[in-house]
PDB file of C-alpha atoms in Angstrom:
ATOM      1  CA  MET A   1      32.428  13.242   8.591  1.00 29.00           C
ATOM      2  CA  LYS A   2      34.558  14.719  11.381  1.00 36.00           C
ATOM      3  CA  VAL A   3      34.424  18.446  12.001  1.00 31.00           C
ATOM      4  CA  LEU A   4      37.137  20.311  13.895  1.00 38.00           C
ATOM      5  CA  VAL A   5      35.719  22.178  16.872  1.00 39.00           C
ATOM      6  CA  THR A   6      37.324  25.631  16.983  1.00 40.00           C
ATOM      7  CA  GLU A   7      35.676  26.944  20.144  1.00 48.00           C
ATOM      8  CA  ALA A   8      38.433  28.079  22.521  1.00 65.00           C
ATOM      9  CA  ARG A   9      36.590  27.459  25.780  1.00 86.00           C
ATOM     10  CA  PRO A  10      38.172  24.687  27.898  1.00 93.00           C
ATOM     11  CA  GLN A  11      36.878  21.229  27.086  1.00 94.00           C
ATOM     12  CA  LEU A  12      37.516  17.810  28.561  1.00 96.00           C
ATOM     13  CA  ALA A  13      39.379  15.670  26.034  1.00 95.00           C
ATOM     14  CA  ALA A  14      40.693  12.669  27.959  1.00 96.00           C
ATOM     15  CA  LEU A  15      40.971  10.921  31.319  1.00 97.00           C
ATOM     16  CA  SER A  16      43.641   8.523  32.559  1.00 98.00           C
ATOM     17  CA  VAL A  17      42.297   5.896  34.951  1.00 98.00           C
ATOM     18  CA  ALA A  18      44.184   3.328  37.015  1.00 97.00           C
ATOM     19  CA  ASP A  19      41.634   0.510  36.753  1.00 96.00           C
ATOM     20  CA  PRO A  20      42.539  -2.586  34.721  1.00 95.00           C
ATOM     21  CA  VAL A  21      41.033  -3.127  31.289  1.00 96.00           C
ATOM     22  CA  ASP A  22      39.449  -6.435  32.314  1.00 96.00           C
ATOM     23  CA  ALA A  23      37.448  -4.805  35.117  1.00 96.00           C
ATOM     24  CA  TRP A  24      35.848  -2.299  32.725  1.00 97.00           C
ATOM     25  CA  ALA A  25      35.304  -4.930  30.043  1.00 96.00           C
ATOM     26  CA  ALA A  26      33.441  -7.074  32.593  1.00 96.00           C
ATOM     27  CA  LEU A  27      31.012  -4.171  33.062  1.00 97.00           C
ATOM     28  CA  GLY A  28      30.115  -4.165  29.371  1.00 97.00           C
ATOM     29  CA  PHE A  29      32.554  -1.597  28.011  1.00 97.00           C
ATOM     30  CA  ALA A  30      34.202  -2.301  24.657  1.00 95.00           C
ATOM     31  CA  VAL A  31      37.873  -1.487  25.286  1.00 94.00           C
ATOM     32  CA  GLU A  32      40.257  -1.334  22.339  1.00 92.00           C
ATOM     33  CA  ALA A  33      43.841  -1.925  23.437  1.00 90.00           C
ATOM     34  CA  ASP A  34      43.778   0.072  26.689  1.00 95.00           C
ATOM     35  CA  ALA A  35      41.175   2.760  25.949  1.00 95.00           C
ATOM     36  CA  LEU A  36      37.563   3.572  25.116  1.00 95.00           C
ATOM     37  CA  THR A  37      35.743   6.718  24.019  1.00 94.00           C
ATOM     38  CA  LEU A  38      32.544   8.037  25.581  1.00 94.00           C
ATOM     39  CA  GLY A  39      30.881  11.080  24.035  1.00 90.00           C
ATOM     40  CA  GLY A  40      34.163  12.399  22.663  1.00 90.00           C
ATOM     41  CA  VAL A  41      36.142  11.790  25.882  1.00 94.00           C
ATOM     42  CA  ARG A  42      38.934   9.226  25.590  1.00 94.00           C
ATOM     43  CA  ILE A  43      39.438   7.129  28.730  1.00 96.00           C
ATOM     44  CA  THR A  44      42.782   5.355  28.990  1.00 97.00           C
ATOM     45  CA  LEU A  45      42.890   2.467  31.460  1.00 98.00           C
ATOM     46  CA  GLY A  46      45.646   0.662  33.321  1.00 96.00           C
ATOM     47  CA  VAL A  47      47.589   3.794  34.273  1.00 96.00           C
ATOM     48  CA  ALA A  48      49.755   3.560  37.382  1.00 96.00           C
ATOM     49  CA  GLY A  49      48.051   4.929  40.495  1.00 95.00           C
ATOM     50  CA  THR A  50      44.550   4.802  41.923  1.00 96.00           C
ATOM     51  CA  GLY A  51      41.239   6.031  40.513  1.00 96.00           C
ATOM     52  CA  ILE A  52      41.362   8.941  38.083  1.00 98.00           C
ATOM     53  CA  VAL A  53      45.046   9.782  37.708  1.00 97.00           C
ATOM     54  CA  SER A  54      44.934  12.787  35.352  1.00 97.00           C
ATOM     55  CA  TRP A  55      42.886  14.632  32.758  1.00 96.00           C
ATOM     56  CA  SER A  56      43.579  16.399  29.472  1.00 95.00           C
ATOM     57  CA  LEU A  57      41.856  19.674  28.629  1.00 95.00           C
ATOM     58  CA  SER A  58      41.856  21.818  25.511  1.00 93.00           C
ATOM     59  CA  GLY A  59      41.509  25.600  25.468  1.00 91.00           C
ATOM     60  CA  LEU A  60      43.320  26.194  28.759  1.00 90.00           C
ATOM     61  CA  ALA A  61      44.751  29.577  29.697  1.00 84.00           C
ATOM     62  CA  GLY A  62      48.422  28.646  29.838  1.00 76.00           C
ATOM     63  CA  ASP A  63      49.656  25.195  30.845  1.00 73.00           C
ATOM     64  CA  PRO A  64      48.786  24.631  34.516  1.00 75.00           C
ATOM     65  CA  GLY A  65      50.501  21.244  34.772  1.00 77.00           C
ATOM     66  CA  GLN A  66      49.200  20.752  38.309  1.00 82.00           C
ATOM     67  CA  LEU A  67      45.792  22.412  38.604  1.00 92.00           C
ATOM     68  CA  ASP A  68      45.816  22.767  42.397  1.00 95.00           C
ATOM     69  CA  GLY A  69      47.189  19.239  42.590  1.00 95.00           C
ATOM     70  CA  LEU A  70      45.187  17.765  39.691  1.00 96.00           C
ATOM     71  CA  PRO A  71      47.649  16.430  37.083  1.00 96.00           C
ATOM     72  CA  THR A  72      46.576  18.260  33.926  1.00 95.00           C
ATOM     73  CA  THR A  73      47.870  18.209  30.367  1.00 93.00           C
ATOM     74  CA  ALA A  74      46.916  20.466  27.476  1.00 90.00           C
ATOM     75  CA  ALA A  75      45.109  18.776  24.598  1.00 90.00           C
ATOM     76  CA  PRO A  76      44.471  19.936  21.022  1.00 84.00           C
ATOM     77  CA  PRO A  77      40.984  21.135  20.084  1.00 73.00           C
ATOM     78  CA  PRO A  78      38.676  18.108  20.155  1.00 67.00           C
ATOM     79  CA  VAL A  79      37.269  16.527  17.042  1.00 64.00           C
ATOM     80  CA  SER A  80      33.503  16.170  17.035  1.00 60.00           C
ATOM     81  CA  ALA A  81      32.462  12.693  15.962  1.00 58.00           C
ATOM     82  CA  THR A  82      29.529  10.424  16.641  1.00 63.00           C
ATOM     83  CA  ALA A  83      30.675   7.382  18.600  1.00 69.00           C
ATOM     84  CA  PRO A  84      28.533   4.270  18.918  1.00 76.00           C
ATOM     85  CA  ALA A  85      27.045   3.403  22.295  1.00 83.00           C
ATOM     86  CA  GLN A  86      28.966   0.939  24.402  1.00 94.00           C
ATOM     87  CA  PRO A  87      27.540  -2.604  24.695  1.00 96.00           C
ATOM     88  CA  ASN A  88      26.235  -1.664  28.163  1.00 97.00           C
ATOM     89  CA  GLY A  89      24.492   1.442  26.784  1.00 96.00           C
ATOM     90  CA  ALA A  90      27.019   4.030  28.021  1.00 97.00           C
ATOM     91  CA  ILE A  91      27.111   7.030  25.695  1.00 95.00           C
ATOM     92  CA  GLY A  92      29.037   9.792  27.468  1.00 95.00           C
ATOM     93  CA  VAL A  93      30.624  11.329  30.540  1.00 96.00           C
ATOM     94  CA  ASP A  94      28.166  13.417  32.544  1.00 97.00           C
ATOM     95  CA  HIS A  95      30.569  14.836  35.112  1.00 96.00           C
ATOM     96  CA  VAL A  96      33.959  14.438  36.756  1.00 98.00           C
ATOM     97  CA  VAL A  97      33.953  14.968  40.520  1.00 97.00           C
ATOM     98  CA  VAL A  98      36.862  16.772  42.214  1.00 98.00           C
ATOM     99  CA  LEU A  99      37.212  16.991  46.016  1.00 97.00           C
ATOM    100  CA  THR A 100      39.067  19.835  47.700  1.00 97.00           C
ATOM    101  CA  PRO A 101      39.753  20.813  51.319  1.00 96.00           C
ATOM    102  CA  ASP A 102      39.980  24.470  50.225  1.00 96.00           C
ATOM    103  CA  PHE A 103      37.098  25.368  47.925  1.00 97.00           C
ATOM    104  CA  ASP A 104      38.119  28.988  47.320  1.00 96.00           C
ATOM    105  CA  ARG A 105      41.715  28.089  46.460  1.00 97.00           C
ATOM    106  CA  THR A 106      40.751  25.378  43.974  1.00 97.00           C
ATOM    107  CA  ALA A 107      38.037  27.556  42.430  1.00 97.00           C
ATOM    108  CA  ALA A 108      40.647  30.298  41.951  1.00 96.00           C
ATOM    109  CA  ALA A 109      42.997  27.814  40.258  1.00 95.00           C
ATOM    110  CA  PHE A 110      40.196  26.793  37.899  1.00 95.00           C
ATOM    111  CA  ALA A 111      39.519  30.451  37.094  1.00 94.00           C
ATOM    112  CA  ALA A 112      43.210  31.146  36.430  1.00 93.00           C
ATOM    113  CA  ALA A 113      43.195  28.287  33.909  1.00 93.00           C
ATOM    114  CA  GLY A 114      40.290  29.904  32.054  1.00 93.00           C
ATOM    115  CA  MET A 115      37.449  27.893  33.532  1.00 94.00           C
ATOM    116  CA  PRO A 116      35.777  29.835  36.350  1.00 96.00           C
ATOM    117  CA  LEU A 117      32.872  28.095  38.030  1.00 96.00           C
ATOM    118  CA  ARG A 118      29.530  28.986  36.416  1.00 94.00           C
ATOM    119  CA  ARG A 119      27.314  27.906  39.297  1.00 94.00           C
ATOM    120  CA  GLU A 120      27.768  27.362  43.009  1.00 94.00           C
ATOM    121  CA  ARG A 121      25.461  26.093  45.720  1.00 92.00           C
ATOM    122  CA  THR A 122      25.585  25.185  49.405  1.00 91.00           C
ATOM    123  CA  VAL A 123      24.325  21.757  50.417  1.00 90.00           C
ATOM    124  CA  GLY A 124      22.987  21.265  53.941  1.00 86.00           C
ATOM    125  CA  SER A 125      23.223  23.669  56.851  1.00 84.00           C
ATOM    126  CA  GLY A 126      25.240  24.243  59.988  1.00 83.00           C
ATOM    127  CA  PRO A 127      28.616  22.561  60.506  1.00 82.00           C
ATOM    128  CA  ASP A 128      27.817  19.850  57.950  1.00 85.00           C
ATOM    129  CA  ALA A 129      27.154  22.303  55.099  1.00 90.00           C
ATOM    130  CA  PHE A 130      29.496  22.178  52.127  1.00 93.00           C
ATOM    131  CA  ARG A 131      29.801  23.933  48.795  1.00 95.00           C
ATOM    132  CA  GLN A 132      29.608  22.593  45.267  1.00 96.00           C
ATOM    133  CA  GLY A 133      30.678  24.377  42.109  1.00 97.00           C
ATOM    134  CA  PHE A 134      30.078  23.469  38.482  1.00 97.00           C
ATOM    135  CA  ARG A 135      31.750  24.223  35.173  1.00 97.00           C
ATOM    136  CA  ARG A 136      30.870  22.723  31.800  1.00 96.00           C
ATOM    137  CA  LEU A 137      33.924  21.490  29.932  1.00 96.00           C
ATOM    138  CA  GLY A 138      32.536  20.717  26.493  1.00 93.00           C
ATOM    139  CA  PRO A 139      31.001  17.226  26.621  1.00 92.00           C
ATOM    140  CA  ALA A 140      31.107  16.928  30.403  1.00 95.00           C
ATOM    141  CA  ILE A 141      30.835  18.930  33.634  1.00 96.00           C
ATOM    142  CA  ALA A 142      33.502  19.406  36.284  1.00 98.00           C
ATOM    143  CA  GLU A 143      31.891  19.248  39.734  1.00 97.00           C
ATOM    144  CA  LEU A 144      33.989  20.741  42.529  1.00 98.00           C
ATOM    145  CA  VAL A 145      33.001  19.529  45.998  1.00 97.00           C
ATOM    146  CA  GLU A 146      34.183  21.005  49.279  1.00 96.00           C
ATOM    147  CA  GLY A 147      35.472  18.335  51.667  1.00 92.00           C
ATOM    148  CA  ARG A 148      35.588  20.057  55.036  1.00 84.00           C
ATOM    149  CA  ARG A 149      36.824  16.933  56.797  1.00 85.00           C
ATOM    150  CA  LEU A 150      39.606  16.256  54.314  1.00 89.00           C
ATOM    151  CA  PRO A 151      43.174  16.719  55.552  1.00 90.00           C
ATOM    152  CA  ALA A 152      44.936  19.862  54.383  1.00 89.00           C
ATOM    153  CA  GLY A 153      46.351  19.499  50.907  1.00 93.00           C
ATOM    154  CA  THR A 154      45.559  19.884  47.262  1.00 95.00           C
ATOM    155  CA  ALA A 155      42.487  18.951  45.269  1.00 97.00           C
ATOM    156  CA  ARG A 156      42.029  15.375  44.112  1.00 96.00           C
ATOM    157  CA  PHE A 157      39.911  13.482  41.613  1.00 97.00           C
ATOM    158  CA  TRP A 158      37.120  11.494  43.240  1.00 96.00           C
ATOM    159  CA  GLY A 159      34.927   9.864  40.603  1.00 96.00           C
ATOM    160  CA  LEU A 160      32.909   9.811  37.405  1.00 97.00           C
ATOM    161  CA  THR A 161      29.246   9.822  36.498  1.00 98.00           C
ATOM    162  CA  LEU A 162      28.590   8.304  33.090  1.00 98.00           C
ATOM    163  CA  ILE A 163      25.527   8.670  30.875  1.00 97.00           C
ATOM    164  CA  VAL A 164      23.739   5.467  29.904  1.00 97.00           C
ATOM    165  CA  SER A 165      20.869   5.280  27.434  1.00 95.00           C
ATOM    166  CA  ASP A 166      18.784   2.841  29.511  1.00 96.00           C
ATOM    167  CA  ILE A 167      19.621   2.722  33.207  1.00 97.00           C
ATOM    168  CA  ASP A 168      17.098  -0.040  33.934  1.00 97.00           C
ATOM    169  CA  ALA A 169      18.644  -2.241  31.253  1.00 97.00           C
ATOM    170  CA  LEU A 170      22.067  -1.625  32.772  1.00 98.00           C
ATOM    171  CA  ALA A 171      20.758  -2.524  36.238  1.00 98.00           C
ATOM    172  CA  ALA A 172      19.348  -5.767  34.862  1.00 98.00           C
ATOM    173  CA  ARG A 173      22.629  -6.532  33.090  1.00 97.00           C
ATOM    174  CA  LEU A 174      24.905  -5.943  36.075  1.00 97.00           C
ATOM    175  CA  GLY A 175      22.572  -7.107  38.844  1.00 97.00           C
ATOM    176  CA  PRO A 176      22.173  -5.740  42.383  1.00 97.00           C
ATOM    177  CA  GLU A 177      25.513  -7.169  43.478  1.00 97.00           C
ATOM    178  CA  LEU A 178      27.339  -4.737  41.172  1.00 98.00           C
ATOM    179  CA  LEU A 179      24.944  -1.794  40.790  1.00 98.00           C
ATOM    180  CA  SER A 180      22.654  -0.057  43.270  1.00 98.00           C
ATOM    181  CA  THR A 181      18.942   0.228  42.494  1.00 97.00           C
ATOM    182  CA  PRO A 182      18.353   3.261  40.232  1.00 97.00           C
ATOM    183  CA  LYS A 183      16.781   6.188  42.095  1.00 96.00           C
ATOM    184  CA  ASP A 184      15.773   9.764  41.352  1.00 95.00           C
ATOM    185  CA  ALA A 185      18.770  12.060  40.924  1.00 92.00           C
ATOM    186  CA  VAL A 186      19.058  15.662  42.092  1.00 88.00           C
ATOM    187  CA  GLN A 187      18.575  16.752  38.482  1.00 88.00           C
ATOM    188  CA  PRO A 188      14.836  16.726  37.671  1.00 90.00           C
ATOM    189  CA  GLY A 189      13.762  13.890  35.410  1.00 91.00           C
ATOM    190  CA  ARG A 190      16.976  11.933  35.790  1.00 96.00           C
ATOM    191  CA  ARG A 191      17.831   8.731  37.659  1.00 97.00           C
ATOM    192  CA  ILE A 192      21.124   7.528  39.028  1.00 97.00           C
ATOM    193  CA  ALA A 193      22.705   4.250  40.157  1.00 98.00           C
ATOM    194  CA  THR A 194      26.078   3.714  41.800  1.00 98.00           C
ATOM    195  CA  LEU A 195      28.593   1.014  41.012  1.00 97.00           C
ATOM    196  CA  ARG A 196      29.361  -1.117  44.073  1.00 97.00           C
ATOM    197  CA  THR A 197      32.841  -2.004  45.343  1.00 96.00           C
ATOM    198  CA  ALA A 198      32.254  -5.596  44.190  1.00 96.00           C
ATOM    199  CA  ALA A 199      32.845  -4.341  40.631  1.00 96.00           C
ATOM    200  CA  GLY A 200      36.510  -4.052  41.522  1.00 95.00           C
ATOM    201  CA  LEU A 201      37.150  -0.474  40.395  1.00 96.00           C
ATOM    202  CA  SER A 202      39.288   1.980  42.337  1.00 95.00           C
ATOM    203  CA  THR A 203      37.334   4.786  40.674  1.00 94.00           C
ATOM    204  CA  ALA A 204      33.954   5.810  42.118  1.00 96.00           C
ATOM    205  CA  VAL A 205      31.537   5.411  39.179  1.00 98.00           C
ATOM    206  CA  ALA A 206      27.846   6.180  38.873  1.00 98.00           C
ATOM    207  CA  PHE A 207      25.466   6.018  35.912  1.00 98.00           C
ATOM    208  CA  MET A 208      22.650   8.372  34.920  1.00 97.00           C
ATOM    209  CA  ASN A 209      20.053   8.390  32.174  1.00 96.00           C
ATOM    210  CA  PRO A 210      20.370  11.240  29.603  1.00 94.00           C
ATOM    211  CA  GLU A 211      18.999  14.732  30.229  1.00 85.00           C
TER     212      GLU A 211
END
């Protein structure tokens, strides 16, 4: 039974990604037509461009269109439904990473759209230090990362971290030529592995075990 979620807080509903269907299918994703669903987030593949091209969010304050350069469309309230795990064990989107050369400006744009950052931290020290900010968007987290060496301009999508039920099984399935060896993540009790360029995706993708 599907239940309409009425909560008005912004939630991630969909992502449009430029990678071809065949490349994702080769990694063990079950793609129907040109899309798949992970934890309530619909991912449409084969869109013109590179990497993550756009996202759809529900519960926005107004219609930002370009959220500091991030192509953004308004989505209806999401429908909560239990989706089966993908053949490779993927069960959800953990976070979407956004890079910005101007952290304060992008954070202000997020706040104006009704999704102020809930947590911020500084990584490193001295001239190499940079800021990160986090905001939960329903089933996933938006991670804003300050890119001090980026050229001036707007924010841009960088990559995805997906949740997989068994990261060791995924590593065995894909092999070291496609996936890095799982290692401890920053989040206590979690492990992470990164997809290598040999996988043929233009999107930076990592996998983590569930919380």
